[in-house]
XYZ file of C-alpha atoms in Angstrom:
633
model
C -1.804 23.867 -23.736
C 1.186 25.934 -24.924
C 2.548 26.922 -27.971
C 5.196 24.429 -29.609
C 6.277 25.706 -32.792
C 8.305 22.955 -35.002
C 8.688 22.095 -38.375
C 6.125 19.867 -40.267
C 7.550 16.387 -41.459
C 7.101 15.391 -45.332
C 4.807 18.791 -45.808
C 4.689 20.636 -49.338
C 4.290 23.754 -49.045
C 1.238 25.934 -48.539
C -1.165 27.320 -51.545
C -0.547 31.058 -51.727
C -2.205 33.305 -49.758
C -4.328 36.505 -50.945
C -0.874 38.652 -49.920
C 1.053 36.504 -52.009
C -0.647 35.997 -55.233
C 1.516 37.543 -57.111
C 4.349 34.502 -56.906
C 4.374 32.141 -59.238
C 2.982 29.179 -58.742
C 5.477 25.790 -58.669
C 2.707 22.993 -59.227
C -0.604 23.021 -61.017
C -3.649 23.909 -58.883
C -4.736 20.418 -58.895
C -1.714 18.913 -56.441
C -2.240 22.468 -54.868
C -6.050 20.531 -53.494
C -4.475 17.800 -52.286
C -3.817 16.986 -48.296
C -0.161 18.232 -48.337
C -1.226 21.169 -49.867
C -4.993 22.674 -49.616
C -6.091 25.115 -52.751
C -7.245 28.627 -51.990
C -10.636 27.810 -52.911
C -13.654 24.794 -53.387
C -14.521 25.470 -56.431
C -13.887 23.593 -60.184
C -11.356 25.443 -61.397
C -9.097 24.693 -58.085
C -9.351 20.976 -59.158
C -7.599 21.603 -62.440
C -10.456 20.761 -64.381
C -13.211 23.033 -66.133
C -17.017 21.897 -65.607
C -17.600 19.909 -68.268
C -13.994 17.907 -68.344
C -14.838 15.939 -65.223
C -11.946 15.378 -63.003
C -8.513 14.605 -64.403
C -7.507 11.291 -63.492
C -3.772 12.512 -63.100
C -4.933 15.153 -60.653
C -6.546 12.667 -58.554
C -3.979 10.191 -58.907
C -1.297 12.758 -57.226
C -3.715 14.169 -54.806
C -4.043 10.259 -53.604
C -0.471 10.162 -53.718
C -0.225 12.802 -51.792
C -2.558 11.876 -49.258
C -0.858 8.640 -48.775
C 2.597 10.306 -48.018
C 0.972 12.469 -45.780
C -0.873 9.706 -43.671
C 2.640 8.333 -43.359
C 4.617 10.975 -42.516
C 2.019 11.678 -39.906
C 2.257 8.321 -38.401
C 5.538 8.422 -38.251
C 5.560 11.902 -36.023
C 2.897 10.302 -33.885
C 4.768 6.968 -33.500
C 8.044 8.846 -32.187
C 6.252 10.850 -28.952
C 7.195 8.235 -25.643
C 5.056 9.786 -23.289
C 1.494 11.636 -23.632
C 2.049 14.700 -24.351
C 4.511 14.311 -27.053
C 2.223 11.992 -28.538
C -0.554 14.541 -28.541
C 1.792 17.179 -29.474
C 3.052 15.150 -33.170
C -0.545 14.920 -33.327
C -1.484 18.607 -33.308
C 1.974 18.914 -35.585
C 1.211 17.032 -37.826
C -2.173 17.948 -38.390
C -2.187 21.567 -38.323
C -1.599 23.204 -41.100
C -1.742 20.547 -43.530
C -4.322 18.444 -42.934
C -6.400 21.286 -41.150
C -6.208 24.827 -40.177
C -6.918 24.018 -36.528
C -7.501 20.838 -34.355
C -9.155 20.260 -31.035
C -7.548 17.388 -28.700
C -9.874 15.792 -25.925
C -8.992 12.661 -23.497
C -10.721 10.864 -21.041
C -9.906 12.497 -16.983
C -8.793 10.408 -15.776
C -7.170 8.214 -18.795
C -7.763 4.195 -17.448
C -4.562 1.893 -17.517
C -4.604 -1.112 -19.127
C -7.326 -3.428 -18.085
C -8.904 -1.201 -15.216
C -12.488 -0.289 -15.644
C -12.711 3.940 -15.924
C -14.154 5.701 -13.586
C -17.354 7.003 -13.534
C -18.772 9.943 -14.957
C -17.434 9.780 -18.179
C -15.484 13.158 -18.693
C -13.362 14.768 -21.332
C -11.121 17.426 -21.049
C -9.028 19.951 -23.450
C -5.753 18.452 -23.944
C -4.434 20.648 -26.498
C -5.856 22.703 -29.302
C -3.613 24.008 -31.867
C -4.877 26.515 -34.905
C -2.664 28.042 -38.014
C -2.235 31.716 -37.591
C -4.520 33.923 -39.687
C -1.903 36.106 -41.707
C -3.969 39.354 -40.619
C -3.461 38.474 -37.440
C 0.518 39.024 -37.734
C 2.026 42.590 -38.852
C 3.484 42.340 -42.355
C 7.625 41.851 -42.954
C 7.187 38.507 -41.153
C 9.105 35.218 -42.194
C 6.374 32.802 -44.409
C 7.713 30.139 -41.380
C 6.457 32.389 -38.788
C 3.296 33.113 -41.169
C 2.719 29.612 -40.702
C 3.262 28.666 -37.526
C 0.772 27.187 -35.590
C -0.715 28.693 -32.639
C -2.942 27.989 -29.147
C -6.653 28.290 -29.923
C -7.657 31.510 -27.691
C -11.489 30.566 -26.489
C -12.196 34.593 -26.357
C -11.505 35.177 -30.065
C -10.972 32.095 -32.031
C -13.550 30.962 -34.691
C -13.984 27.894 -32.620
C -13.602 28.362 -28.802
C -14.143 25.199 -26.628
C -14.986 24.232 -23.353
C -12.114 23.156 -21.331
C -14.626 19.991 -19.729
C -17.208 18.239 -21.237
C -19.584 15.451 -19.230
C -20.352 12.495 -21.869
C -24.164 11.871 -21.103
C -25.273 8.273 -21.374
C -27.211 7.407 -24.143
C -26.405 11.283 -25.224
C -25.219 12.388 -29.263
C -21.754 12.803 -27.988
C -21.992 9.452 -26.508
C -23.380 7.359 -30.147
C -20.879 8.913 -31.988
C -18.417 7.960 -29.493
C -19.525 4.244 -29.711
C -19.768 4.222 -33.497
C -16.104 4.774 -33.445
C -15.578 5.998 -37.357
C -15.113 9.763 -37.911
C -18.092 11.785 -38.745
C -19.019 15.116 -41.078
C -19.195 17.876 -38.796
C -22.458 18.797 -40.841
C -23.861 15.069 -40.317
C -26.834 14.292 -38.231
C -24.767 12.637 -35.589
C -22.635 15.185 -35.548
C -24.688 18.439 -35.563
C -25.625 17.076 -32.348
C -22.444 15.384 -31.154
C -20.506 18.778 -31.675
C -22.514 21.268 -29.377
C -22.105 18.727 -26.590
C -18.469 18.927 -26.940
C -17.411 22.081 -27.583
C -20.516 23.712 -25.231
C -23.569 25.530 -25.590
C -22.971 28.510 -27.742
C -20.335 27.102 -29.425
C -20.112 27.621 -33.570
C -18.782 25.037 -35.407
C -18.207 25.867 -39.190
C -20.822 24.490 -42.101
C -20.458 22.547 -44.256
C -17.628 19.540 -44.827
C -15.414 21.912 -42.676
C -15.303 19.442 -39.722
C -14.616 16.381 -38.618
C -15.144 14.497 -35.328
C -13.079 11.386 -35.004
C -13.404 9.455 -31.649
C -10.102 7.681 -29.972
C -10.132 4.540 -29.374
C -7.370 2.239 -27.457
C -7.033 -1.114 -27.688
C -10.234 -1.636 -25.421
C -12.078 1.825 -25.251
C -12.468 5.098 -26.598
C -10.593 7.492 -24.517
C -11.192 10.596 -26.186
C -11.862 12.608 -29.745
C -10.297 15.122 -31.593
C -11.917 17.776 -33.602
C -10.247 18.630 -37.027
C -11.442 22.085 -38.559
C -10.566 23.815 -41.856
C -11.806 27.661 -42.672
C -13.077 29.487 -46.075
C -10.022 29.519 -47.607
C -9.484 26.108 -48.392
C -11.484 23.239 -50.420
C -13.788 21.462 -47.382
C -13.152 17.937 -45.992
C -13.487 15.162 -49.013
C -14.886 11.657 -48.085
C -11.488 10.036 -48.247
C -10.293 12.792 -45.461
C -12.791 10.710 -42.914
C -9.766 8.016 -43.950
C -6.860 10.421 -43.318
C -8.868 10.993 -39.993
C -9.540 7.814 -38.888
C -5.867 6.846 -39.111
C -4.787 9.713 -37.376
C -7.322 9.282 -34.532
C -6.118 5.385 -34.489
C -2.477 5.630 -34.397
C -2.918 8.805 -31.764
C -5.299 6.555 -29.452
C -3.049 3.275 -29.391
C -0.050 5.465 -28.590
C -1.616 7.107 -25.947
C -2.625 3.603 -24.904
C 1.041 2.334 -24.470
C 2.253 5.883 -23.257
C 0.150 5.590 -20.187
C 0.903 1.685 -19.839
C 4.833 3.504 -19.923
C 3.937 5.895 -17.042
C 2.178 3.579 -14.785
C 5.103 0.704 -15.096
C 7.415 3.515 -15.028
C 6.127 4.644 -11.945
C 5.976 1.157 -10.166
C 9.944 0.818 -10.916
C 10.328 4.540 -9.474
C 8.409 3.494 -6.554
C 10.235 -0.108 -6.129
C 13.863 1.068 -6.683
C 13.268 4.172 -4.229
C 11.436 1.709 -1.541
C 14.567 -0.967 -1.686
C 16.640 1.741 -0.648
C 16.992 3.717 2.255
C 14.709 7.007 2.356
C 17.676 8.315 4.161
C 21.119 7.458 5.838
C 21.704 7.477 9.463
C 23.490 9.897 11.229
C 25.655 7.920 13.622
C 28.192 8.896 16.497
C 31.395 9.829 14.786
C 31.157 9.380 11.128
C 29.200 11.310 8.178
C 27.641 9.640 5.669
C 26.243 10.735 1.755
C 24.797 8.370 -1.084
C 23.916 8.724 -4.789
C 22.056 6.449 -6.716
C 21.723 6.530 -10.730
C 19.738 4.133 -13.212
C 21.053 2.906 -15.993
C 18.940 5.003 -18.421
C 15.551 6.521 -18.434
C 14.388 3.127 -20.126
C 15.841 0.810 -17.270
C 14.743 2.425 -13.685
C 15.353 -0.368 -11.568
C 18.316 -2.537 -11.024
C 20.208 -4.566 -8.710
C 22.541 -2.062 -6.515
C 22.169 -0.785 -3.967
C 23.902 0.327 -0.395
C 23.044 0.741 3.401
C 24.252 2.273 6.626
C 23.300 0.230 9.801
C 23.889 1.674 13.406
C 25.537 -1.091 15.477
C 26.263 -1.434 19.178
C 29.105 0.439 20.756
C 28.700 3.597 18.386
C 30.236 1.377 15.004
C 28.211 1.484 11.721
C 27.920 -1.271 8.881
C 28.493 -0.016 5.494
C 26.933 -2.268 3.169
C 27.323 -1.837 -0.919
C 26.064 -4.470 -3.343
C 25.373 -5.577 -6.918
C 23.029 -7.732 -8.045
C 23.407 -9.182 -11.795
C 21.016 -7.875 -14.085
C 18.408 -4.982 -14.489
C 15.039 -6.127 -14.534
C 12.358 -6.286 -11.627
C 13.525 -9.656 -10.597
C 17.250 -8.355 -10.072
C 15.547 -5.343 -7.868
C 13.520 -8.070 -5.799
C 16.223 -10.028 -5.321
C 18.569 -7.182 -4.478
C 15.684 -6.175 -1.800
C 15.718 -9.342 0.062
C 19.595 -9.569 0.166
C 19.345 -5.525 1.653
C 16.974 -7.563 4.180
C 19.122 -10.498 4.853
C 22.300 -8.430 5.866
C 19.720 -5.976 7.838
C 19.526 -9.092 10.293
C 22.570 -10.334 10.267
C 23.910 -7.003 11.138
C 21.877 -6.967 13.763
C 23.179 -10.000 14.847
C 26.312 -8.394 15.260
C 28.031 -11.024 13.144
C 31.729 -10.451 11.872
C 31.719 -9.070 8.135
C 32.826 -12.640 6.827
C 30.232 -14.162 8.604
C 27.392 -11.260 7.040
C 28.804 -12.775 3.248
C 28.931 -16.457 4.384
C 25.231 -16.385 5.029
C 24.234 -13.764 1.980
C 25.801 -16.684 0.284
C 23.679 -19.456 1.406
C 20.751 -16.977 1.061
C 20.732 -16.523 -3.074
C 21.796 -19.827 -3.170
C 18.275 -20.639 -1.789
C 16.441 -17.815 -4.117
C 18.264 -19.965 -7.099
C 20.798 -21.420 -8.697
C 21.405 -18.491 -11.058
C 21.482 -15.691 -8.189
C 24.823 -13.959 -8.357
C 25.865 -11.173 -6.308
C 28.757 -8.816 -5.278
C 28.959 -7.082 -2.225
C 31.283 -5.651 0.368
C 30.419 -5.561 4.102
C 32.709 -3.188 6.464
C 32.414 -2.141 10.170
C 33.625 1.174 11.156
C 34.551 1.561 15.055
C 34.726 5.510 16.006
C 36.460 4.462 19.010
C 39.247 2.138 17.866
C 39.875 4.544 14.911
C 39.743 1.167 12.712
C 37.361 -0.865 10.237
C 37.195 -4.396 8.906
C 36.517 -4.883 5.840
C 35.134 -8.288 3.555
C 34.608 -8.504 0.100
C 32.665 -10.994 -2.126
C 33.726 -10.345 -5.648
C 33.207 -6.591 -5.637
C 35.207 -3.627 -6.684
C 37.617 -2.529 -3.824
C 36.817 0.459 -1.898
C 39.045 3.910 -2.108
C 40.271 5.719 0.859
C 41.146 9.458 0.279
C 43.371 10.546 3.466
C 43.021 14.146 5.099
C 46.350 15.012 3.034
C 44.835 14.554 -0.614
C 46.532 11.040 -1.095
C 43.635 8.754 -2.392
C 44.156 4.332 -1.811
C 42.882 1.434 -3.485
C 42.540 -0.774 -0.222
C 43.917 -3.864 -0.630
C 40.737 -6.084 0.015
C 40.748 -9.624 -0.359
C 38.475 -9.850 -3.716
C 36.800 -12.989 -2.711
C 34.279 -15.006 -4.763
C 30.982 -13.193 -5.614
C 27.634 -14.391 -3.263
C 25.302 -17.470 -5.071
C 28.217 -19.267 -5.932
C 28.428 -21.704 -2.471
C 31.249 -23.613 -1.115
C 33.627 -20.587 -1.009
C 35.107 -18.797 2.478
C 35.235 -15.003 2.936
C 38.042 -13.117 4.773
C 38.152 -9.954 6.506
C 40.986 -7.554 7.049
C 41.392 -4.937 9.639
C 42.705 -1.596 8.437
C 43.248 1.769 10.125
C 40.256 4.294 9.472
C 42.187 7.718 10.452
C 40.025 10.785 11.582
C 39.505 13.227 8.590
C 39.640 10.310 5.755
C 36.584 9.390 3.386
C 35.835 5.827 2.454
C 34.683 5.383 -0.705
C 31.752 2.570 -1.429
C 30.589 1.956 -5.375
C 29.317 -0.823 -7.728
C 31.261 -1.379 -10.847
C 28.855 0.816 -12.849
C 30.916 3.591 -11.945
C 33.997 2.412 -12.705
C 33.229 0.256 -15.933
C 31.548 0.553 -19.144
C 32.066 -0.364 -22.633
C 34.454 2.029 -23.143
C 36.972 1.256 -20.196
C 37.833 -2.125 -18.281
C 37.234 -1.724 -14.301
C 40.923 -0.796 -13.655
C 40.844 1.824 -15.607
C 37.948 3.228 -14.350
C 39.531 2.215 -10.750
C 42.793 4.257 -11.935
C 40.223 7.415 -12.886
C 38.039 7.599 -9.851
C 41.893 7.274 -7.282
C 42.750 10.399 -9.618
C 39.730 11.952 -9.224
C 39.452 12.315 -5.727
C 43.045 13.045 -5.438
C 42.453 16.012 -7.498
C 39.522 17.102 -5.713
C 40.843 16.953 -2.041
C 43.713 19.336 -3.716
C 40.940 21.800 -4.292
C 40.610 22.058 -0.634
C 44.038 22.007 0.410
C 45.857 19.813 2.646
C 44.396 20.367 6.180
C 40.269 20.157 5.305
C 38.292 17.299 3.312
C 36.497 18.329 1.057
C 32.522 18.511 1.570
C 30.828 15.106 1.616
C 27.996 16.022 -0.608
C 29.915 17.707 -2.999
C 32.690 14.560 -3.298
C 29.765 12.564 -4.730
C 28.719 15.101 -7.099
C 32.045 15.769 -8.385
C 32.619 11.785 -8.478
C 29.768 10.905 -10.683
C 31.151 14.149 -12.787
C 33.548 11.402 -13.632
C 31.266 9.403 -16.407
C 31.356 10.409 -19.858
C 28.672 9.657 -22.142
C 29.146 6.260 -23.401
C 30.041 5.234 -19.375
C 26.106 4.412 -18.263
C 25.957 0.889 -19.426
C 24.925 0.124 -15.620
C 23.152 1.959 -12.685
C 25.651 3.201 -9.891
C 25.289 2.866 -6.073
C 27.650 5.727 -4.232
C 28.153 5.436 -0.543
C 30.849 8.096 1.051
C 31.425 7.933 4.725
C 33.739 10.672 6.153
C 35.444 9.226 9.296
C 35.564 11.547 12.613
C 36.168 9.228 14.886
C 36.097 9.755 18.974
C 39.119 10.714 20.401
C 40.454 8.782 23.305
C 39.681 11.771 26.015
C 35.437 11.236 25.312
C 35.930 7.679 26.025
C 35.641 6.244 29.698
C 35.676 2.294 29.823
C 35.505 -0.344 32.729
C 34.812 -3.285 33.455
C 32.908 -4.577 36.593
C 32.079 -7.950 38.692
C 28.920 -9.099 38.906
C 28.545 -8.933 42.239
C 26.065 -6.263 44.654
C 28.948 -3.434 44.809
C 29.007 -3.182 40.963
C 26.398 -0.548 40.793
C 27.724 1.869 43.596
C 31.081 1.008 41.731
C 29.495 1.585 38.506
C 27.831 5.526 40.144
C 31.167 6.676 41.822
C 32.992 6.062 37.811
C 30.693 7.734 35.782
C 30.512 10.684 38.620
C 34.035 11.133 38.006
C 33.872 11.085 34.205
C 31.303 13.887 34.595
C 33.186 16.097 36.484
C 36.227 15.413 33.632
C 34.210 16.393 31.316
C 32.650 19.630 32.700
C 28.839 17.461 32.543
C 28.253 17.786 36.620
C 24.561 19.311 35.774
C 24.098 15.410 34.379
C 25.656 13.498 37.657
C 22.163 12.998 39.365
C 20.232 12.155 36.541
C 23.117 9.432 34.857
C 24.429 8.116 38.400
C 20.300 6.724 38.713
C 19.931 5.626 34.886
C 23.139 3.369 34.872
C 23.163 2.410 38.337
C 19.641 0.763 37.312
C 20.826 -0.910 33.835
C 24.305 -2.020 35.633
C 21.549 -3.363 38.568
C 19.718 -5.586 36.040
C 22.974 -6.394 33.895
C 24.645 -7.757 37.438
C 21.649 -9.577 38.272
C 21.968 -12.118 35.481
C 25.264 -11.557 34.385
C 28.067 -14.578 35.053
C 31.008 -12.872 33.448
C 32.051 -9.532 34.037
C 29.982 -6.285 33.079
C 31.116 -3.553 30.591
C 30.343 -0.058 31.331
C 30.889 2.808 28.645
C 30.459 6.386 28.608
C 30.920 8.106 25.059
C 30.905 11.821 24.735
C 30.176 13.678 21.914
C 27.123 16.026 20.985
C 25.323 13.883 23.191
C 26.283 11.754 26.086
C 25.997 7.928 25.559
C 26.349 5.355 28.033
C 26.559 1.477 27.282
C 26.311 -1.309 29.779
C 27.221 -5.062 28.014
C 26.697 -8.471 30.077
C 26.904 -12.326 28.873
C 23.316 -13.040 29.124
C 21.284 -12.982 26.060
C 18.061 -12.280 27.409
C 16.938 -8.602 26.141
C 15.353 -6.486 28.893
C 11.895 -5.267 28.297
C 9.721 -2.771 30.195
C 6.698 -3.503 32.040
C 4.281 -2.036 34.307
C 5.492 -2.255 38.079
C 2.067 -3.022 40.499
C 2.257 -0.912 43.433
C 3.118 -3.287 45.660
C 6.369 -4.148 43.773
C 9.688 -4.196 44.909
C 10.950 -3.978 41.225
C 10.399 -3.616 37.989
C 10.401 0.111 37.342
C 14.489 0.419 36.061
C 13.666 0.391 32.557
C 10.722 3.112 33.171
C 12.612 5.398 34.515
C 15.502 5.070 31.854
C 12.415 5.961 29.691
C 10.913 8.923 31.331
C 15.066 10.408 31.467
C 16.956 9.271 28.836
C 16.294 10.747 25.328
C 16.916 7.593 23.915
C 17.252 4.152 24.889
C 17.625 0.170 23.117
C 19.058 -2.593 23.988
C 20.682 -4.976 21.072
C 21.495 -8.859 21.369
C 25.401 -9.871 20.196
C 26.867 -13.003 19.653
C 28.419 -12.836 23.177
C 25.393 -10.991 25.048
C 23.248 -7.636 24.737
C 24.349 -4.371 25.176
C 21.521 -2.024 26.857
C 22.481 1.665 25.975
C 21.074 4.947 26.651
C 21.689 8.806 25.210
C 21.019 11.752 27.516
C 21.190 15.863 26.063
C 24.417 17.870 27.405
C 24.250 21.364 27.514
C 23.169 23.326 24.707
C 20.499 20.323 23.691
């Protein structure tokens, strides 16, 4: 409950104060009583009318008038707040000064959503509670706007402190006036009774017509009431102010209504989009990877992109980057189970054209109308190369370690959902030091700009940026994205954007020790005597014992069903990875060896010394892997 001085929509200006009576006056004192515009005092004369005249019909007519254009300016403030607390806020605004010199907010804690039942007890707290500033109050030289302004009720020395909670009793005054629903006299039975209840014990409220207690009510239930107060120096509350009130209090209360039916869908699309994509990226052997992801607007949270990193066997990575049509929750869904789809194929270690063949037959089975882009790549740290396919998506950009940034030449490919159609991959060299550059078209096309443009604009970009760096570094991963979505102009978010950067580092040739082996009973002492010697190359002796026993048991089980020859690996980098493939698809699993046993207790050792350990079925076998720690771990 802060201060928020603003100006005060279709408001005339106040009646003079007792500092400034000697200005003339611009209106006669009868407008000067109406809403707009409260008189300095309650008596006759401030109507325009001596005692025995009776009112003047004119008078009344423009203080109606008035009241009318103030109940619609109002409204209108209250109708533009989106979320609660503007809503409250054009309440307090618009209220305070000229409808009353101070106004007291409560709402249900917590507010109920929609159709769920509240909770139980029923409890009101303090919102806001805004007051017009006493001019006393203020040293004198002061602008009349800062005069005016309207200010946060202090509890310690405000005519009418409040309690910051207040417990709704069953059956209690509070609780009937509550029900009843219309506004009520602050000096009415109900009310008298109503008010102490609210505010808390002790609490003054003024006499008289001074006060009014209007209840809000949603579209099913009241889920608060606000307190509208006027002091001494104004005419009191008329009858046709419980009006004014009531439309005040009902506007206020179906806004808050939809504001909180906002927050809680806007909330489930914050919660969808973030849970289709990846919490975070991967940080696999030999390339570094960043992402950005960006909505459409503030009104359209969830769409269709999105982008993935998936660790596959031998040290390579899938990079994944898709667009679903649309922006709804159905595009998002959709999106999600195509992110699942090519999840499993990758894991299937199926060629990139293969990945897009069956995303394609996959929306074709969600539904006819199921469109898609995507591009699928495969990095391999060893070879220093990736392939690349592409169903109808923008190409990717490859900024080299010099500054030169490439539009790959990709096969463009029909988009996925429309069947019938073949994919192609291409093979391309993936030198150490460049960054690949994954998007969705929102980045490179909007109303304003066709995608080649935007294509043309994004090569430039990064070209400019690795110059900031100078020719022998790449510039920082993290930043690159930032300074890429710098890129986008105002009118350019007409879609949401899906950034995937992956710097490639490769493995150099001299941290890569590769055999191959016959399945036969000398392949594991074979397999013990190699990686020895690529220890001792490498300087990792303090690991011989420890690796010799690990992959002389995986080579033992891989020789043992094996028909074709075995693969043996040994990767260093930060850590030391070792990778035994065979032809048999038949994934190892570890069990508990009886004591009697002659076998069975490979895998539990690879367990108890390896730091990590998997095994993954290809299209041609499994691969069972293991990491240990080199020095410094």
């Amino acid at each position: 409950m802060t201060e928020h001085p603003t100006s005060h929509e279709g408001r005339q200006p106040l009646a003079a104060r007792p500092q400034e009576r000697a200005r003339p006056r611009q209106r006669d004192t009868a407008a000067a009583s109406a809403i707009p515009g409260p008189a300095k005092g309650p008596g006759p004369a401030a109507a325009g009318t001596s005692p025995a005249a009776g009112p003047d019909p004119q008078a009344v007519a423009r203080r109606e008038g008035d009241r009318l254009r103030f109940v619609g300016a109002a409204t209108r403030r209250i109708a533009r707040g989106i979320d609660l607390d503007e809503i409250v806020l054009g309440l307090c605004r618009a209220s305070v000064p000229t409808f009353s010199d101070a106004i007291l907010v409560y709402l249900r804690d917590p507010l109920p959503v929609g159709d769920e039942r509240p909770v139980h007890p029923f409890v009101l707290r303090l919102r806001r509670s805004d007051r017009l500033r006493l001019s006393d109050e203020l040293p004198d030289g002061l602008p009349e706007s800062e005069r005016l302004r309207p200010a946060f009720i202090d509890p310690q020395t405000d005519l009418t402190p409040a309690a910051e909670l207040c417990e709704v009793r069953p059956g209690g005054a509070l609780a009937e006036v509550l029900r009843g629903v219309r506004p009520v006299f602050g000096d009415s039975a109900a009310a008298r009774a109503a008010l102490p209840e609210l505010l808390g014990a002790g609490r003054t409220v003024p006499s008289g017509h001074r006060a009014i207690l209007a209840p809000l009510r949603g579209r099913r239930r009241v889920i608060g009431a606000a307190v509208f107060l006027r002091g001494t120096e104004r005419p009191p509350f008329e009858a046709n102010d419980l009006l004014v009130a009531a439309q005040l209090a009902t506007h206020t209360a179906l806004g808050i209504d939809k504001a909180v039916l906002y927050g809680r869908e806007a909330y489930i699309a914050d919660e969808l989009q973030r849970t289709m994509l990846p919490d975070s990226l991967p940080q696999p052997t030999g390339v570094r990877l960043a992402s950005r992801y960006l909505p459409a607007a503030e009104t359209a949270r969830v769409g269709g992109d999105w982008y993935d990193a998936i660790p596959l066997p031998g040290s390579r990575v899938a990079l994944v980057v898709g667009d679903v049509m649309g922006h709804s929750m159905t595009s998002a869904a959709i999106m999600g189970q195509l992110r699942t789809t090519a999840q499993t194929l990758a894991g299937l270690d199926l060629p990139p054209q293969e990945v897009l063949h069956h995303l394609d037959e996959q929306a074709q089975r969600l539904g006819s109308d199921r469109m898609a882009t995507c591009l699928y790549a495969v990095y391999d740290p060893v070879a220093h190369r990736i392939t690349i396919a592409n169903a109808g998506h923008p190409p990717p950009v490859l900024l080299h370690l010099g500054g030169r940034a490439e539009v790959l030449r990709v096969p463009p490919g029909a988009p996925i959902g429309v069947g019938g159609v073949d994919f192609e991959a291409v093979e391309l060299d993936a030198p150490a030091g460049a960054t690949l550059l994954l998007y969705t078209d929102g980045l490179v096309e909007s109303r304003l700009r066709d995608v080649w443009t935007g294509i043309e604009q994004l090569r430039e970009r990064l070209a400019a940026t690795a110059r900031l760096t100078g020719p022998d570094h790449s510039p920082p991963l993290e930043a690159l994205c930032d300074d890429v979505l710098d890129m986008l102009g105002p009118g350019d978010r007409d879609d949401d954007i899906a950034l995937l950067a992956a710097r490639f580092d490769g493995i150099a040739p001299s941290d890569v020790a590769y055999w191959f082996l016959e399945p036969e009973d000398s392949a594991p002492g074979r397999a013990r005597r190699l990686a020895r010697r690529a220890l001792s190359r490498w300087g990792l002796e303090d690991l011989s014992d420890s690796v010799e026993l690990l992959v002389s048991e995986v080579v033992t089980n891989a020789v043992r069903y094996a028909e074709r020859p075995v693969t043996l690996r040994l990767l260093r980098t930060d850590i030391l990875r070792c990778e035994v493939g065979d032809d048999s698809p038949q994934l190892p699993r570890q069990r508990r060896a009886r004591d009697m046993d002659e076998g069975g207790r490979g895998l539990f050792l690879v367990n108890r010394l390896a730091r990590r350990w998997g095994a993954t079925r290809l299209s041609t076998g499994k691969v069972v892997w293991f990491e240990m720690p080199t020095r410094g771990q």
